[in-house]
Structure formats: structure tokens, C-alpha cells
Backbone as CSV, one residue per row, in Angstrom:
resi,resn,N_x,N_y,N_z,CA_x,CA_y,CA_z,C_x,C_y,C_z
1,MET,7.522,-0.495,-27.592,7.195,-0.620,-29.014,8.224,0.097,-29.886
2,LYS,8.733,1.252,-29.369,9.664,2.012,-30.183,10.964,1.258,-30.399
3,TRP,11.334,0.391,-29.422,12.574,-0.370,-29.585,12.465,-1.365,-30.736
4,ILE,11.261,-1.821,-30.996,11.070,-2.731,-32.131,11.354,-2.009,-33.444
5,TYR,10.856,-0.771,-33.560,11.104,0.007,-34.771,12.580,0.342,-34.931
6,ILE,13.245,0.656,-33.798,14.676,0.964,-33.859,15.467,-0.262,-34.308
7,ALA,15.117,-1.432,-33.741,15.816,-2.663,-34.113,15.575,-3.009,-35.584
8,ALA,14.344,-2.785,-36.037,14.049,-3.057,-37.435,14.821,-2.111,-38.350
9,GLY,14.943,-0.849,-37.934,15.709,0.103,-38.732,17.179,-0.255,-38.800
10,ILE,17.745,-0.695,-37.677,19.161,-1.099,-37.655,19.366,-2.321,-38.548
11,ALA,18.455,-3.288,-38.455,18.580,-4.490,-39.281,18.478,-4.151,-40.762
12,LEU,17.579,-3.232,-41.112,17.445,-2.829,-42.513,18.694,-2.101,-42.992
13,TYR,19.284,-1.268,-42.110,20.510,-0.554,-42.476,21.656,-1.532,-42.733
14,ILE,21.788,-2.535,-41.873,22.852,-3.526,-42.046,22.646,-4.307,-43.333
15,LYS,21.390,-4.645,-43.614,21.086,-5.429,-44.815,21.375,-4.650,-46.088
16,MET,20.982,-3.361,-46.126,21.055,-2.585,-47.351,22.391,-1.888,-47.547
17,ILE,23.086,-1.518,-46.439,24.289,-0.699,-46.549,25.554,-1.480,-46.198
18,VAL,25.543,-2.136,-45.063,26.767,-2.759,-44.559,27.095,-4.021,-45.327
19,LEU,26.123,-4.932,-45.437,26.375,-6.201,-46.110,26.544,-5.980,-47.612
20,PRO,27.454,-6.722,-48.235,27.647,-6.559,-49.691,26.432,-7.071,-50.456
21,ASN,26.040,-6.293,-51.439,24.903,-6.681,-52.274,25.415,-7.265,-53.588
22,PRO,24.872,-8.376,-54.032,25.311,-8.938,-55.317,24.918,-8.035,-56.468
23,ALA,25.730,-8.070,-57.492,25.454,-7.238,-58.665,24.139,-7.665,-59.302
24,PRO,23.276,-6.711,-59.659,21.989,-7.079,-60.274,22.198,-7.756,-61.615
25,GLN,21.371,-8.726,-61.886,21.455,-9.439,-63.148,20.692,-8.674,-64.225
26,LEU,21.377,-8.400,-65.318,20.745,-7.692,-66.421,19.780,-8.619,-67.153
27,PRO,18.700,-8.072,-67.671,17.753,-8.921,-68.396,18.370,-9.487,-69.665
28,ASP,17.818,-10.577,-70.090,18.301,-11.233,-71.302,17.690,-10.550,-72.521
29,PHE,18.522,-9.723,-73.180,18.019,-8.963,-74.324,17.927,-9.810,-75.583
30,SER,18.406,-11.042,-75.539,18.327,-11.887,-76.720,16.877,-12.199,-77.085
31,ILE,16.013,-12.257,-76.065,14.592,-12.507,-76.333,13.988,-11.344,-77.107
32,VAL,14.282,-10.111,-76.665,13.763,-8.926,-77.363,14.312,-8.868,-78.781
33,GLU,15.596,-9.165,-78.942,16.202,-9.138,-80.274,15.557,-10.159,-81.198
34,SER,15.253,-11.331,-80.670,14.613,-12.349,-81.508,13.195,-11.940,-81.894
35,ILE,12.471,-11.283,-80.970,11.115,-10.815,-81.286,11.159,-9.757,-82.379
36,VAL,12.086,-8.806,-82.242,12.231,-7.752,-83.247,12.613,-8.348,-84.603
37,LYS,13.499,-9.325,-84.593,13.923,-9.954,-85.842,12.776,-10.705,-86.499
38,ASP,11.968,-11.401,-85.706,10.842,-12.142,-86.269,9.792,-11.206,-86.866
39,GLY,9.556,-10.059,-86.186,8.536,-9.144,-86.677,8.999,-8.222,-87.775
40,GLY,10.312,-7.972,-87.855,10.835,-7.093,-88.889,10.642,-5.623,-88.613
41,ILE,10.297,-5.258,-87.362,10.127,-3.858,-86.982,10.810,-3.646,-85.631
42,PRO,11.227,-2.408,-85.312,11.935,-2.164,-84.052,11.046,-2.120,-82.818
43,ASN,9.734,-2.058,-82.982,8.817,-1.986,-81.840,8.437,-3.402,-81.417
44,ALA,9.110,-3.905,-80.377,8.860,-5.285,-79.935,7.464,-5.449,-79.349
45,VAL,6.936,-4.397,-78.714,5.595,-4.492,-78.118,4.545,-4.719,-79.200
46,THR,4.669,-3.991,-80.306,3.723,-4.162,-81.402,3.828,-5.548,-82.023
47,VAL,5.047,-6.077,-82.100,5.224,-7.434,-82.623,4.488,-8.439,-81.752
48,ILE,4.593,-8.278,-80.427,3.927,-9.208,-79.519,2.408,-9.100,-79.651
49,ILE,1.897,-7.863,-79.738,0.445,-7.657,-79.767,-0.161,-8.118,-81.090
50,LEU,0.500,-7.797,-82.197,-0.087,-8.038,-83.519,0.549,-9.205,-84.267
51,ARG,1.407,-9.985,-83.597,1.972,-11.151,-84.266,2.060,-12.340,-83.312
52,ASN,2.850,-12.203,-82.254,3.042,-13.331,-81.335,1.779,-13.663,-80.556
53,ARG,0.998,-12.638,-80.195,-0.228,-12.850,-79.436,-1.420,-12.322,-80.225
54,LEU,-1.400,-12.522,-81.528,-2.455,-11.981,-82.376,-3.809,-12.590,-82.068
55,TYR,-3.813,-13.870,-81.693,-5.088,-14.512,-81.349,-5.757,-13.810,-80.173
56,ASP,-4.951,-13.313,-79.237,-5.500,-12.590,-78.086,-6.000,-11.217,-78.498
57,THR,-5.289,-10.554,-79.402,-5.695,-9.230,-79.862,-7.014,-9.292,-80.626
58,ILE,-7.248,-10.380,-81.346,-8.530,-10.537,-82.057,-9.691,-10.440,-81.072
59,PHE,-9.577,-11.155,-79.961,-10.671,-11.144,-78.981,-10.741,-9.813,-78.242
60,GLU,-9.621,-9.113,-78.102,-9.668,-7.781,-77.502,-10.485,-6.824,-78.370
61,VAL,-10.290,-6.909,-79.678,-11.071,-6.071,-80.591,-12.543,-6.457,-80.540
62,ILE,-12.820,-7.744,-80.464,-14.209,-8.201,-80.381,-14.857,-7.739,-79.074
63,VAL,-14.105,-7.797,-77.980,-14.632,-7.339,-76.687,-14.975,-5.858,-76.745
64,PHE,-14.127,-5.060,-77.404,-14.421,-3.631,-77.540,-15.702,-3.419,-78.337
65,THR,-15.887,-4.213,-79.378,-17.120,-4.117,-80.174,-18.340,-4.478,-79.339
66,ILE,-18.224,-5.525,-78.543,-19.340,-5.930,-77.678,-19.635,-4.856,-76.640
67,ALA,-18.598,-4.164,-76.159,-18.812,-3.098,-75.173,-19.637,-1.962,-75.766
68,ILE,-19.347,-1.592,-77.019,-20.133,-0.533,-77.668,-21.580,-0.989,-77.854
69,MET,-21.776,-2.229,-78.275,-23.126,-2.761,-78.432,-23.846,-2.820,-77.090
70,GLY,-23.110,-3.157,-76.037,-23.712,-3.202,-74.701,-24.167,-1.842,-74.222
71,ALA,-23.404,-0.790,-74.567,-23.815,0.558,-74.184,-25.144,0.928,-74.841
72,TYR,-25.293,0.584,-76.119,-26.566,0.831,-76.801,-27.693,0.025,-76.155
73,PHE,-27.416,-1.224,-75.811,-28.454,-2.097,-75.268,-28.907,-1.641,-73.884
74,LEU,-27.958,-1.281,-73.029,-28.300,-0.912,-71.653,-29.003,0.439,-71.574
75,LEU,-28.709,1.329,-72.509,-29.311,2.659,-72.460,-30.521,2.800,-73.367
76,ALA,-30.891,1.716,-74.053,-31.986,1.802,-75.030,-33.317,2.130,-74.368
77,ASN,-33.528,1.673,-73.145,-34.809,1.886,-72.473,-34.851,3.159,-71.642
78,GLU,-33.751,3.916,-71.624,-33.735,5.153,-70.853,-34.250,6.320,-71.689
79,ARG,-34.691,7.334,-70.983,-35.196,8.524,-71.654,-34.021,9.428,-72.035
80,PRO,-33.978,9.904,-73.272,-32.877,10.796,-73.660,-32.835,12.042,-72.798
81,SER,-31.649,12.547,-72.581,-31.482,13.736,-71.756,-32.139,14.933,-72.428
82,CYS,-32.917,15.676,-71.648,-33.633,16.831,-72.199,-32.717,18.035,-72.381
83,ALA,-31.821,18.250,-71.417,-30.928,19.404,-71.473,-29.490,18.927,-71.643
84,ILE,-28.859,19.339,-72.720,-27.468,18.989,-72.991,-26.674,20.291,-73.048
85,TYR,-25.782,20.461,-72.088,-24.991,21.679,-72.000,-23.589,21.423,-72.542
86,ASN,-23.061,22.379,-73.253,-21.688,22.289,-73.722,-21.032,23.662,-73.597
87,PHE,-19.749,23.711,-73.918,-19.019,24.971,-73.816,-19.486,25.933,-74.899
88,THR,-19.723,27.179,-74.488,-20.164,28.202,-75.437,-19.222,29.398,-75.498
89,ASP,-18.325,29.529,-74.512,-17.410,30.678,-74.535,-16.307,30.437,-75.555
90,LYS,-15.894,31.492,-76.220,-14.939,31.407,-77.312,-13.581,30.827,-76.898
91,PRO,-12.994,31.243,-75.758,-11.683,30.676,-75.406,-11.717,29.156,-75.236
92,SER,-12.772,28.631,-74.595,-12.869,27.185,-74.411,-13.038,26.468,-75.746
93,ILE,-13.828,27.055,-76.638,-14.043,26.434,-77.941,-12.739,26.393,-78.735
94,VAL,-12.005,27.519,-78.728,-10.746,27.574,-79.477,-9.745,26.580,-78.927
95,LEU,-9.607,26.519,-77.591,-8.643,25.605,-76.984,-9.032,24.140,-77.219
96,ALA,-10.329,23.850,-77.100,-10.771,22.472,-77.309,-10.536,22.026,-78.748
97,ARG,-10.832,22.882,-79.696,-10.650,22.500,-81.099,-9.175,22.489,-81.497
98,LEU,-8.373,23.334,-80.867,-6.934,23.247,-81.084,-6.393,21.921,-80.544
99,GLY,-6.870,21.542,-79.344,-6.471,20.243,-78.794,-6.943,19.089,-79.664
100,ALA,-8.142,19.218,-80.250,-8.647,18.168,-81.134,-7.778,18.043,-82.385
101,THR,-7.330,19.183,-82.915,-6.452,19.137,-84.086,-5.137,18.442,-83.766
102,ILE,-4.565,18.781,-82.611,-3.280,18.184,-82.228,-3.436,16.685,-81.988
103,THR,-4.461,16.288,-81.243,-4.645,14.866,-80.951,-5.004,14.056,-82.193
104,SER,-5.710,14.672,-83.139,-6.002,13.951,-84.384,-4.726,13.723,-85.195
105,LEU,-3.829,14.708,-85.211,-2.541,14.523,-85.893,-1.704,13.460,-85.191
106,VAL,-1.746,13.467,-83.862,-1.041,12.428,-83.110,-1.624,11.055,-83.414
107,SER,-2.943,10.985,-83.548,-3.600,9.716,-83.872,-3.129,9.186,-85.221
108,ILE,-3.055,10.058,-86.214,-2.596,9.634,-87.543,-1.143,9.175,-87.480
109,GLU,-0.321,9.918,-86.754,1.090,9.544,-86.616,1.254,8.192,-85.948
110,LEU,0.506,7.957,-84.873,0.614,6.679,-84.163,0.108,5.521,-85.016
111,ALA,-0.914,5.770,-85.815,-1.448,4.700,-86.655,-0.498,4.334,-87.781
112,ILE,0.135,5.344,-88.386,0.992,5.094,-89.546,2.376,4.612,-89.119
113,ARG,2.922,5.198,-88.052,4.290,4.892,-87.647,4.359,4.176,-86.303
114,GLY,3.248,3.632,-85.852,3.237,2.967,-84.556,4.081,1.708,-84.506
115,HIS,4.366,1.117,-85.670,5.196,-0.083,-85.690,6.684,0.241,-85.653
116,LEU,7.022,1.520,-85.778,8.420,1.935,-85.739,8.786,2.653,-84.453
117,THR,7.838,3.292,-83.836,8.065,4.073,-82.621,7.063,3.629,-81.560
118,PRO,7.225,4.068,-80.308,6.220,3.737,-79.287,4.833,4.212,-79.709
119,GLY,3.892,3.325,-79.662,2.534,3.638,-80.093,1.913,2.430,-80.753
120,GLY,0.877,2.654,-81.512,0.210,1.555,-82.188,-1.245,1.862,-82.421
121,GLY,-1.985,0.849,-82.848,-3.369,1.047,-83.206,-4.261,1.452,-82.051
122,PHE,-4.082,0.818,-80.896,-4.936,1.146,-79.751,-4.679,2.570,-79.264
123,ALA,-3.398,2.938,-79.174,-3.075,4.305,-78.753,-3.576,5.320,-79.771
124,ALA,-3.454,4.997,-81.056,-3.947,5.900,-82.099,-5.463,6.049,-82.016
125,GLY,-6.170,4.951,-81.763,-7.621,5.023,-81.635,-8.062,5.851,-80.447
126,VAL,-7.336,5.718,-79.332,-7.659,6.518,-78.143,-7.436,7.999,-78.428
127,ALA,-6.339,8.326,-79.113,-6.091,9.724,-79.474,-7.180,10.248,-80.404
128,GLY,-7.602,9.425,-81.366,-8.682,9.836,-82.250,-9.995,10.028,-81.504
129,GLY,-10.292,9.123,-80.572,-11.498,9.286,-79.757,-11.448,10.526,-78.893
130,THR,-10.247,10.858,-78.387,-10.089,12.081,-77.602,-10.374,13.321,-78.451
131,ALA,-9.890,13.309,-79.689,-10.168,14.436,-80.586,-11.668,14.587,-80.828
132,ILE,-12.341,13.469,-81.031,-13.790,13.517,-81.244,-14.499,14.027,-79.993
133,GLY,-14.033,13.592,-78.820,-14.632,14.065,-77.575,-14.456,15.564,-77.382
134,LEU,-13.295,16.093,-77.750,-13.067,17.540,-77.627,-13.970,18.325,-78.572
135,ILE,-14.215,17.777,-79.745,-15.150,18.437,-80.662,-16.572,18.357,-80.109
136,ALA,-16.909,17.235,-79.480,-18.279,17.034,-78.980,-18.645,18.024,-77.887
137,ILE,-17.679,18.403,-77.047,-18.006,19.306,-75.935,-18.172,20.751,-76.388
138,THR,-17.866,21.031,-77.653,-18.021,22.391,-78.161,-18.996,22.463,-79.338
139,SER,-19.682,21.370,-79.632,-20.586,21.344,-80.790,-21.939,20.788,-80.358
140,SER,-22.930,20.988,-81.189,-24.263,20.480,-80.876,-24.316,18.978,-81.129
141,PRO,-25.032,18.222,-80.292,-25.154,16.776,-80.491,-25.796,16.415,-81.827
142,GLU,-26.730,17.227,-82.282,-27.389,16.951,-83.564,-26.388,17.022,-84.716
143,TRP,-25.474,17.988,-84.645,-24.463,18.122,-85.692,-23.513,16.928,-85.690
144,MET,-23.096,16.502,-84.497,-22.210,15.346,-84.384,-22.896,14.082,-84.892
145,GLN,-24.176,13.919,-84.544,-24.925,12.747,-84.995,-25.116,12.766,-86.509
146,ALA,-25.348,13.951,-87.066,-25.541,14.053,-88.515,-24.268,13.669,-89.267
147,ILE,-23.132,14.115,-88.784,-21.858,13.750,-89.422,-21.612,12.259,-89.290
148,TYR,-21.917,11.710,-88.120,-21.728,10.273,-87.887,-22.544,9.445,-88.876
149,GLN,-23.752,9.869,-89.122,-24.604,9.135,-90.060,-24.241,9.427,-91.511
150,ARG,-23.824,10.652,-91.804,-23.505,11.014,-93.187,-22.315,10.205,-93.705
151,TRP,-21.312,10.014,-92.862,-20.110,9.281,-93.257,-20.210,7.789,-92.977
152,HIS,-21.376,7.328,-92.529,-21.602,5.896,-92.283,-20.526,5.314,-91.371
153,ALA,-20.266,6.023,-90.280,-19.187,5.622,-89.375,-19.449,4.254,-88.752
154,ALA,-20.706,3.946,-88.474,-21.025,2.644,-87.879,-20.672,1.504,-88.830
155,LYS,-20.946,1.694,-90.122,-20.619,0.654,-91.102,-19.110,0.486,-91.242
156,TRP,-18.376,1.612,-91.277,-16.926,1.522,-91.401,-16.307,0.864,-90.179
157,GLU,-16.902,1.092,-89.026,-16.400,0.426,-87.818,-16.524,-1.086,-87.940
158,LYS,-17.674,-1.555,-88.370,-17.892,-2.998,-88.524,-17.009,-3.576,-89.638
159,ILE,-16.858,-2.809,-90.724,-16.014,-3.287,-91.827,-14.566,-3.431,-91.370
160,SER,-14.074,-2.462,-90.601,-12.695,-2.532,-90.108,-12.490,-3.740,-89.206
161,VAL,-13.505,-4.067,-88.394,-13.398,-5.244,-87.527,-13.337,-6.519,-88.357
162,LEU,-14.207,-6.616,-89.360,-14.240,-7.817,-90.200,-12.933,-7.992,-90.968
163,ILE,-12.421,-6.895,-91.527,-11.150,-6.985,-92.262,-10.023,-7.380,-91.321
164,PHE,-10.026,-6.823,-90.112,-8.995,-7.170,-89.136,-9.038,-8.657,-88.799
165,ILE,-10.238,-9.183,-88.590,-10.361,-10.600,-88.240,-9.904,-11.485,-89.399
166,VAL,-10.305,-11.129,-90.627,-9.921,-11.933,-91.789,-8.408,-11.934,-91.971
167,LEU,-7.785,-10.754,-91.924,-6.336,-10.672,-92.089,-5.605,-11.381,-90.951
168,SER,-6.164,-11.309,-89.752,-5.536,-11.979,-88.609,-5.584,-13.492,-88.770
169,VAL,-6.727,-13.999,-89.221,-6.849,-15.441,-89.425,-5.887,-15.912,-90.517
170,ILE,-5.756,-15.121,-91.576,-4.809,-15.474,-92.639,-3.384,-15.490,-92.104
171,THR,-3.046,-14.506,-91.277,-1.702,-14.442,-90.697,-1.452,-15.612,-89.760
172,LEU,-2.443,-15.952,-88.942,-2.287,-17.080,-88.023,-2.199,-18.405,-88.777
173,SER,-2.700,-18.426,-89.997,-2.603,-19.647,-90.797,-1.218,-19.853,-91.387
174,GLY,-0.349,-18.861,-91.258,1.021,-18.997,-91.729,1.354,-18.202,-92.964
175,TYR,0.392,-17.449,-93.491,0.640,-16.650,-94.691,0.939,-15.211,-94.270
176,GLU,2.146,-14.722,-94.576,2.569,-13.390,-94.176,3.125,-12.634,-95.361
177,LEU,2.994,-11.306,-95.309,3.571,-10.440,-96.329,5.075,-10.310,-96.097
178,PRO,5.833,-9.917,-97.120,7.270,-9.679,-96.922,7.511,-8.609,-95.853
179,GLN,8.515,-8.822,-95.029,8.758,-7.913,-93.917,9.321,-6.577,-94.361
180,GLY,10.036,-6.537,-95.465,10.625,-5.285,-95.913,11.887,-4.951,-95.147
181,GLU,12.354,-3.732,-95.323,13.587,-3.296,-94.673,13.308,-2.836,-93.250
182,MET,14.142,-3.282,-92.319,13.983,-2.911,-90.912,14.069,-1.397,-90.740
183,GLY,13.087,-0.812,-90.071,13.070,0.618,-89.823,12.385,1.442,-90.888
184,ALA,12.051,0.827,-92.028,11.360,1.566,-93.085,9.870,1.655,-92.770
185,LEU,9.202,2.627,-93.397,7.773,2.801,-93.152,6.989,1.585,-93.608
186,PHE,7.343,1.056,-94.774,6.668,-0.140,-95.299,7.487,-1.370,-94.886
187,SER,7.326,-1.748,-93.654,8.021,-2.918,-93.116,7.105,-3.592,-92.108
188,GLY,7.503,-4.798,-91.709,6.700,-5.504,-90.726,5.581,-6.335,-91.306
189,GLY,5.518,-6.442,-92.631,4.479,-7.266,-93.237,3.085,-6.713,-93.021
190,ILE,2.249,-7.511,-92.387,0.848,-7.157,-92.186,0.637,-6.259,-90.980
191,ILE,1.650,-6.088,-90.135,1.494,-5.364,-88.868,1.036,-3.918,-89.071
192,PRO,1.623,-3.119,-89.981,1.124,-1.740,-90.151,-0.348,-1.674,-90.566
193,ILE,-0.779,-2.613,-91.400,-2.184,-2.626,-91.818,-3.093,-2.931,-90.630
194,LEU,-2.703,-3.887,-89.814,-3.494,-4.200,-88.620,-3.527,-3.027,-87.661
195,ASN,-2.410,-2.302,-87.554,-2.371,-1.110,-86.702,-3.403,-0.092,-87.147
196,ILE,-3.459,0.181,-88.442,-4.394,1.178,-88.967,-5.840,0.724,-88.768
197,LEU,-6.109,-0.560,-88.969,-7.468,-1.079,-88.774,-7.905,-0.958,-87.319
198,VAL,-7.000,-1.267,-86.397,-7.334,-1.131,-84.974,-7.590,0.323,-84.625
199,ALA,-6.774,1.235,-85.172,-6.969,2.659,-84.902,-8.334,3.131,-85.385
200,ILE,-8.724,2.716,-86.602,-10.039,3.097,-87.131,-11.151,2.538,-86.258
201,LYS,-11.011,1.290,-85.870,-12.036,0.644,-85.048,-12.205,1.357,-83.709
202,VAL,-11.115,1.604,-83.024,-11.195,2.208,-81.692,-11.704,3.639,-81.770
203,ALA,-11.244,4.395,-82.768,-11.690,5.786,-82.893,-13.186,5.865,-83.209
204,LEU,-13.642,5.066,-84.164,-15.068,5.091,-84.516,-15.926,4.513,-83.395
205,GLY,-15.419,3.486,-82.717,-16.154,2.951,-81.572,-16.270,3.966,-80.452
206,SER,-15.199,4.724,-80.215,-15.261,5.786,-79.210,-16.259,6.859,-79.604
207,TRP,-16.313,7.172,-80.896,-17.286,8.146,-81.386,-18.708,7.668,-81.105
208,ALA,-18.978,6.396,-81.374,-20.316,5.850,-81.113,-20.651,5.912,-79.625
209,ALA,-19.686,5.565,-78.772,-19.932,5.607,-77.322,-20.189,7.025,-76.850
210,ILE,-19.413,7.974,-77.380,-19.613,9.375,-76.992,-21.011,9.843,-77.363
211,LEU,-21.459,9.511,-78.553,-22.783,9.951,-79.000,-23.895,9.355,-78.149
212,VAL,-23.781,8.069,-77.829,-24.861,7.432,-77.082,-24.915,7.946,-75.646
213,PHE,-23.771,8.231,-75.047,-23.786,8.751,-73.686,-24.233,10.202,-73.649
214,ILE,-23.892,10.974,-74.675,-24.390,12.351,-74.728,-25.909,12.350,-74.867
215,ARG,-26.431,11.435,-75.666,-27.879,11.407,-75.920,-28.663,11.049,-74.669
216,TYR,-28.171,10.081,-73.910,-28.952,9.580,-72.776,-28.500,10.148,-71.417
217,ARG,-27.298,10.623,-71.328,-26.796,11.113,-70.028,-26.397,12.566,-70.035
218,GLY,-26.421,13.215,-71.190,-25.980,14.587,-71.254,-24.477,14.690,-71.408
219,LEU,-24.003,15.892,-71.592,-22.583,16.104,-71.834,-21.867,16.597,-70.606
220,LEU,-22.364,17.643,-69.993,-21.699,18.218,-68.813,-22.672,18.249,-67.636
């Protein structure tokens, strides 16, 4: 059996080292350049998500909304958790809230400048949800729920989804805003607005999911 492994090793050595290997073919960057030119922003990934494949992104946002509704539906018949434990020691609270501050700033940066740099609405929403989660593990569930209801976060989540769908349908119909100057903050037409709407939707949806799981499953 060992001779088989030796023969295979020799054959692999001849293939990879001895025999000449053809030069690797570089990817065709003209496709990326055309995507960037069509979108008017340097982030080609964002152009694909929020322009070239916008119809797919619409359903991704809808699926996320259905997932939050499904969490409420599946846990509606369960008994709320009686004991909810969270961090009470000062060092953990300070570190968690410091992390929440940093991630919330990152969320704002990704939402506003996601069309110019790596990032975007989904990444910004995840960062915002992470900040909310860090606050949740150091605060009382009643306080988090009171803030959620006071600011009508559920309504703003639904409003952001509706505005996103309306603007997306208008864009898919062929009506677009001026692209502006390449690399400027106000560029890319409707893409920065869609980025911010997605960030709001994902962050508020994550907040709703965190609250419902804390209520029915506990925190720690």
C-alpha cells in the first residue's frame, strides 16, 4: 500500500514542479469596470446587490421580515422565561457598552459610506443589531422593551421595508436619480438611500428578534 502513496507523491511532484505550468489567466476586469461605471460608485458589490440584482434583494428583505414574524409566531404559545440573567459586574458592563458604542459607530459608517467602501446596508444592520445585543446583555429586558415601544421601532421597521420596496420598484421601472460624481458621498443615485433603509430594517429587525428570544428563552 505504501508504494501506491510513494508513486502518487512522485507523480504529483512531476506534475507540479518538473512539468512547465501555463501562466495563469488573469480575470477580465472589464466586467467589474463596466459594473462600477453603470452604478456610479466604486463598490461593485453594492452595485450588483442594489442595482443589477435589485429584484433579488427585494425578496431578501422580505424573507428577513418573514423570519422575524415567524419567530413571534412560533414562540407565541410558549411560556415566557421566569428567570432572565444578565451581566451585573461592572467590568463586563463597561466593556459591553464600550463595544456597543464602537459597533454602533461602525454601523452608521457602513450605512452612510457603504457604497464607497467595503460594506453596505446588510453589514451596517448586523453591526447595529450587535450593538443592541451588547446593550441587552447588560440591561433589564423591561427597559429594552420600554425603549422599543417608546420609539415605535416596530412601525419604523415596517415603514423602512415599504419605502425600500417602493423605491426599488421605481428603480426597476427605469427611473433613476443622477449618479453624481464618482467617489463622492452623494453619488450612486438611489443606492445610498437603499443602503440606509436596509441598515434600518436589519438593525430594528434584529432588535425585535433579540427581545422576543430574551422574553421566551432567557438571555444567558
